[in-house]
Amino acid sequence: MSRALAIITLLLVVIYGGYKAVPLLRGPTIVLTSPTENQVISSSTLVISGIASRTENLTLNGTLLPIDAEGHFSKTLTVPSGGAILSLTATDRFGKSVQVSRSVFIP
């Protein structure tokens, strides 16, 4: 009886550990809510916002962006007229990274 209980307990621990490890193994994600792809901006200010999950560092064109405890980020930029490519890179604590880019146009 105690042997069966030990096996069941060990099995539950392994299953729970696997359940908790899957997000870490998948790496970071970025959901960029603003701006949308190829968005035309009518003013010279642009708000970049979204959520970065399982992220240790988040950068915008190489500059570190602050994120809160839930992974939300927001940054207001002043951009000159013309086109711009925004590149966000999220890196987790294991060195895995993901990149999201957006092109915007300011007339």
Coordinates of N, CA and C in Angstrom, one line a residue:
M1 N 0.8 -1.2 0.0 CA 0.0 0.0 0.0 C 0.9 1.3 0.0
S2 N 1.9 1.3 0.8 CA 2.7 2.5 0.9 C 3.6 2.7 -0.4
R3 N 3.9 1.5 -1.0 CA 4.7 1.6 -2.2 C 3.8 2.2 -3.3
A4 N 2.5 1.9 -3.4 CA 1.6 2.4 -4.4 C 1.4 3.9 -4.2
L5 N 1.3 4.3 -2.9 CA 1.1 5.7 -2.5 C 2.4 6.5 -2.9
A6 N 3.6 5.9 -2.7 CA 4.8 6.6 -3.1 C 4.9 6.8 -4.6
I7 N 4.5 5.8 -5.4 CA 4.5 5.8 -6.8 C 3.6 6.9 -7.3
I8 N 2.4 6.9 -6.8 CA 1.4 7.9 -7.2 C 1.8 9.3 -6.8
T9 N 2.4 9.5 -5.7 CA 3.0 10.8 -5.3 C 4.1 11.2 -6.2
L10 N 5.0 10.4 -6.5 CA 6.1 10.7 -7.4 C 5.5 11.0 -8.8
L11 N 4.6 10.3 -9.3 CA 4.0 10.5 -10.6 C 3.3 11.9 -10.6
L12 N 2.6 12.3 -9.6 CA 1.9 13.6 -9.5 C 3.0 14.7 -9.4
V13 N 4.1 14.5 -8.7 CA 5.1 15.5 -8.7 C 5.8 15.7 -10.1
V14 N 6.0 14.6 -10.8 CA 6.6 14.7 -12.1 C 5.6 15.4 -13.1
I15 N 4.3 15.1 -13.0 CA 3.3 15.7 -13.9 C 3.2 17.2 -13.6
Y16 N 3.2 17.6 -12.3 CA 3.1 19.0 -11.9 C 4.3 19.7 -12.4
G17 N 5.5 19.1 -12.2 CA 6.7 19.8 -12.6 C 6.8 20.0 -14.1
G18 N 6.3 19.0 -14.9 CA 6.2 19.2 -16.3 C 5.3 20.3 -16.7
Y19 N 4.1 20.4 -16.0 CA 3.1 21.4 -16.3 C 3.7 22.8 -16.0
K20 N 4.5 22.9 -15.0 CA 5.1 24.2 -14.6 C 6.3 24.5 -15.5
A21 N 7.0 23.5 -16.1 CA 8.1 23.8 -16.9 C 7.8 24.1 -18.3
V22 N 6.7 23.7 -18.9 CA 6.4 24.0 -20.3 C 6.4 25.4 -20.7
P23 N 5.9 26.4 -19.9 CA 6.0 27.8 -20.3 C 7.5 28.2 -20.3
L24 N 8.3 27.7 -19.4 CA 9.7 28.1 -19.4 C 10.4 27.6 -20.6
L25 N 10.1 26.4 -21.0 CA 10.7 25.8 -22.2 C 10.3 26.5 -23.5
R26 N 9.1 27.0 -23.5 CA 8.6 27.7 -24.7 C 9.3 29.0 -25.0
G27 N 9.8 29.6 -24.0 CA 10.5 30.9 -24.2 C 9.6 32.1 -24.1
P28 N 10.2 33.3 -24.3 CA 9.4 34.5 -24.2 C 8.4 34.8 -25.3
T29 N 7.4 35.6 -25.1 CA 6.5 36.0 -26.1 C 6.3 37.5 -26.0
I30 N 5.9 38.1 -27.1 CA 5.6 39.6 -27.2 C 4.3 39.7 -27.9
V31 N 3.3 40.4 -27.3 CA 2.1 40.7 -27.9 C 2.1 42.2 -28.0
L32 N 2.2 42.8 -29.2 CA 2.3 44.2 -29.5 C 0.9 44.7 -29.8
T33 N 0.3 45.5 -28.9 CA -1.0 46.0 -29.2 C -1.0 47.3 -29.9
S34 N 0.0 48.1 -29.8 CA 0.1 49.4 -30.6 C 1.6 49.6 -30.8
P35 N 2.0 50.0 -32.0 CA 1.2 50.3 -33.2 C 0.9 49.0 -34.0
T36 N -0.1 49.1 -34.9 CA -0.3 47.9 -35.8 C 0.6 48.0 -36.9
E37 N 0.7 46.9 -37.7 CA 1.7 46.8 -38.8 C 1.3 47.9 -39.9
N38 N 2.2 48.6 -40.4 CA 2.1 49.6 -41.5 C 1.1 50.7 -41.1
Q39 N 1.0 51.0 -39.8 CA 0.1 52.0 -39.3 C 0.6 53.4 -39.8
V40 N -0.3 54.3 -40.2 CA 0.0 55.7 -40.5 C -0.3 56.5 -39.3
I41 N 0.7 57.2 -38.8 CA 0.6 58.0 -37.6 C 0.4 59.5 -38.0
S42 N -0.7 60.1 -37.4 CA -1.0 61.5 -37.9 C -0.2 62.5 -37.1
S43 N 0.4 62.2 -35.9 CA 1.1 63.1 -35.1 C 2.6 62.6 -35.0
S44 N 3.4 63.4 -34.4 CA 4.8 63.0 -34.3 C 5.1 62.2 -33.0
T45 N 4.0 61.9 -32.2 CA 4.2 61.0 -31.1 C 3.6 59.7 -31.4
L46 N 4.2 58.7 -30.9 CA 3.8 57.3 -31.1 C 3.8 56.5 -29.8
V47 N 2.8 55.8 -29.5 CA 2.7 55.0 -28.3 C 2.9 53.6 -28.6
I48 N 4.0 53.0 -28.0 CA 4.2 51.6 -28.2 C 3.8 50.8 -26.9
S49 N 2.9 49.9 -27.1 CA 2.5 49.2 -25.9 C 2.1 47.7 -26.2
G50 N 2.1 46.9 -25.1 CA 1.8 45.5 -25.3 C 2.1 44.7 -24.0
I51 N 2.3 43.4 -24.2 CA 2.6 42.5 -23.1 C 3.7 41.6 -23.5
A52 N 4.7 41.5 -22.6 CA 5.8 40.5 -22.8 C 5.7 39.5 -21.7
S53 N 5.6 38.2 -22.1 CA 5.5 37.1 -21.1 C 6.8 36.4 -21.0
R54 N 7.0 35.9 -19.8 CA 8.2 35.0 -19.5 C 9.5 35.7 -20.0
T55 N 9.6 37.0 -19.7 CA 10.7 37.9 -20.2 C 11.5 38.4 -19.1
E56 N 12.8 38.3 -19.3 CA 13.8 38.9 -18.3 C 14.1 40.3 -18.8
N57 N 14.4 40.5 -20.1 CA 14.7 41.8 -20.7 C 13.9 42.1 -21.9
L58 N 13.5 43.3 -22.1 CA 12.7 43.7 -23.3 C 13.4 45.0 -23.8
T59 N 13.8 45.0 -25.1 CA 14.4 46.1 -25.7 C 13.6 46.6 -26.9
L60 N 13.7 47.9 -27.2 CA 13.1 48.5 -28.4 C 14.3 49.1 -29.1
N61 N 14.6 48.6 -30.3 CA 15.7 49.0 -31.1 C 17.0 49.1 -30.3
G62 N 17.2 48.1 -29.4 CA 18.4 48.1 -28.6 C 18.4 48.8 -27.3
T63 N 17.3 49.6 -27.0 CA 17.2 50.3 -25.7 C 16.3 49.5 -24.8
L64 N 16.7 49.3 -23.6 CA 15.9 48.6 -22.6 C 14.6 49.3 -22.3
L65 N 13.5 48.5 -22.3 CA 12.1 49.0 -22.0 C 11.7 48.4 -20.6
P66 N 11.2 49.2 -19.7 CA 10.7 48.7 -18.5 C 9.4 47.9 -18.7
I67 N 9.2 46.9 -17.9 CA 8.0 46.1 -17.9 C 7.5 45.9 -16.5
D68 N 6.2 45.9 -16.3 CA 5.7 45.7 -14.9 C 5.7 44.2 -14.5
A69 N 5.2 43.9 -13.4 CA 5.2 42.5 -12.9 C 4.3 41.6 -13.7
E70 N 3.3 42.1 -14.4 CA 2.4 41.3 -15.3 C 3.0 41.3 -16.7
G71 N 4.0 42.0 -17.0 CA 4.6 42.0 -18.3 C 4.2 43.1 -19.2
H72 N 3.3 44.0 -18.7 CA 2.8 45.2 -19.6 C 4.0 46.2 -19.8
F73 N 4.0 46.8 -21.0 CA 4.9 47.8 -21.2 C 4.2 48.9 -22.1
S74 N 4.7 50.1 -21.9 CA 4.2 51.2 -22.7 C 5.3 52.3 -22.8
K75 N 5.5 52.8 -24.0 CA 6.5 53.9 -24.2 C 6.0 54.8 -25.2
T76 N 6.2 56.1 -25.0 CA 5.8 57.2 -25.9 C 7.0 57.7 -26.6
L77 N 7.0 57.7 -27.9 CA 8.2 58.1 -28.6 C 7.8 59.4 -29.5
T78 N 8.8 60.2 -29.7 CA 8.6 61.3 -30.7 C 9.4 60.9 -31.9
V79 N 8.7 60.8 -33.0 CA 9.3 60.3 -34.2 C 9.3 61.3 -35.3
P80 N 10.3 61.4 -36.2 CA 10.3 62.4 -37.3 C 9.5 61.9 -38.4
S81 N 9.2 62.8 -39.3 CA 8.4 62.4 -40.5 C 9.1 61.3 -41.3
G82 N 8.3 60.5 -42.0 CA 8.9 59.4 -42.8 C 8.5 58.0 -42.2
G83 N 9.3 57.1 -42.7 CA 9.0 55.7 -42.2 C 9.9 55.3 -41.1
A84 N 9.5 54.4 -40.3 CA 10.3 53.9 -39.2 C 10.0 52.4 -39.0
I85 N 11.0 51.7 -38.6 CA 10.9 50.3 -38.3 C 11.2 50.1 -36.8
L86 N 10.2 49.6 -36.0 CA 10.4 49.4 -34.6 C 10.6 47.9 -34.4
S87 N 11.7 47.6 -33.6 CA 12.0 46.2 -33.4 C 12.1 46.0 -31.9
L88 N 11.2 45.1 -31.4 CA 11.2 44.7 -30.0 C 11.8 43.3 -29.8
T89 N 12.7 43.2 -28.9 CA 13.3 41.9 -28.6 C 13.1 41.5 -27.1
A90 N 12.5 40.4 -26.9 CA 12.4 39.9 -25.5 C 13.3 38.7 -25.3
T91 N 14.0 38.7 -24.2 CA 14.9 37.6 -23.8 C 14.6 37.1 -22.5
D92 N 14.5 35.7 -22.3 CA 14.2 35.1 -21.0 C 15.5 34.9 -20.3
R93 N 15.4 34.3 -19.1 CA 16.6 34.1 -18.2 C 17.4 33.0 -18.7
F94 N 17.0 32.2 -19.7 CA 17.8 31.1 -20.3 C 18.5 31.5 -21.6
G95 N 18.3 32.8 -22.0 CA 18.9 33.3 -23.2 C 18.1 33.1 -24.5
K96 N 16.9 32.5 -24.4 CA 16.0 32.4 -25.5 C 15.4 33.8 -25.8
S97 N 15.3 34.1 -27.1 CA 14.8 35.4 -27.4 C 13.8 35.3 -28.6
V98 N 12.9 36.3 -28.7 CA 12.0 36.5 -29.7 C 11.9 37.9 -30.1
Q99 N 11.7 38.2 -31.4 CA 11.7 39.5 -31.9 C 10.4 39.8 -32.7
V100 N 9.8 41.0 -32.5 CA 8.7 41.5 -33.2 C 9.0 42.8 -33.8
S101 N 8.7 43.0 -35.1 CA 9.0 44.3 -35.7 C 7.7 44.9 -36.3
R102 N 7.6 46.2 -36.3 CA 6.5 46.9 -36.9 C 7.0 48.1 -37.7
S103 N 6.4 48.3 -38.9 CA 6.7 49.4 -39.7 C 5.6 50.4 -39.6
V104 N 6.0 51.7 -39.4 CA 5.0 52.8 -39.2 C 5.4 53.9 -40.2
F105 N 4.4 54.7 -40.5 CA 4.7 55.8 -41.5 C 4.1 57.1 -40.9
I106 N 4.9 58.1 -40.8 CA 4.5 59.4 -40.3 C 4.6 60.4 -41.5
P107 N 3.5 60.9 -42.0 CA 3.5 61.9 -43.1 C 4.1 63.2 -42.7

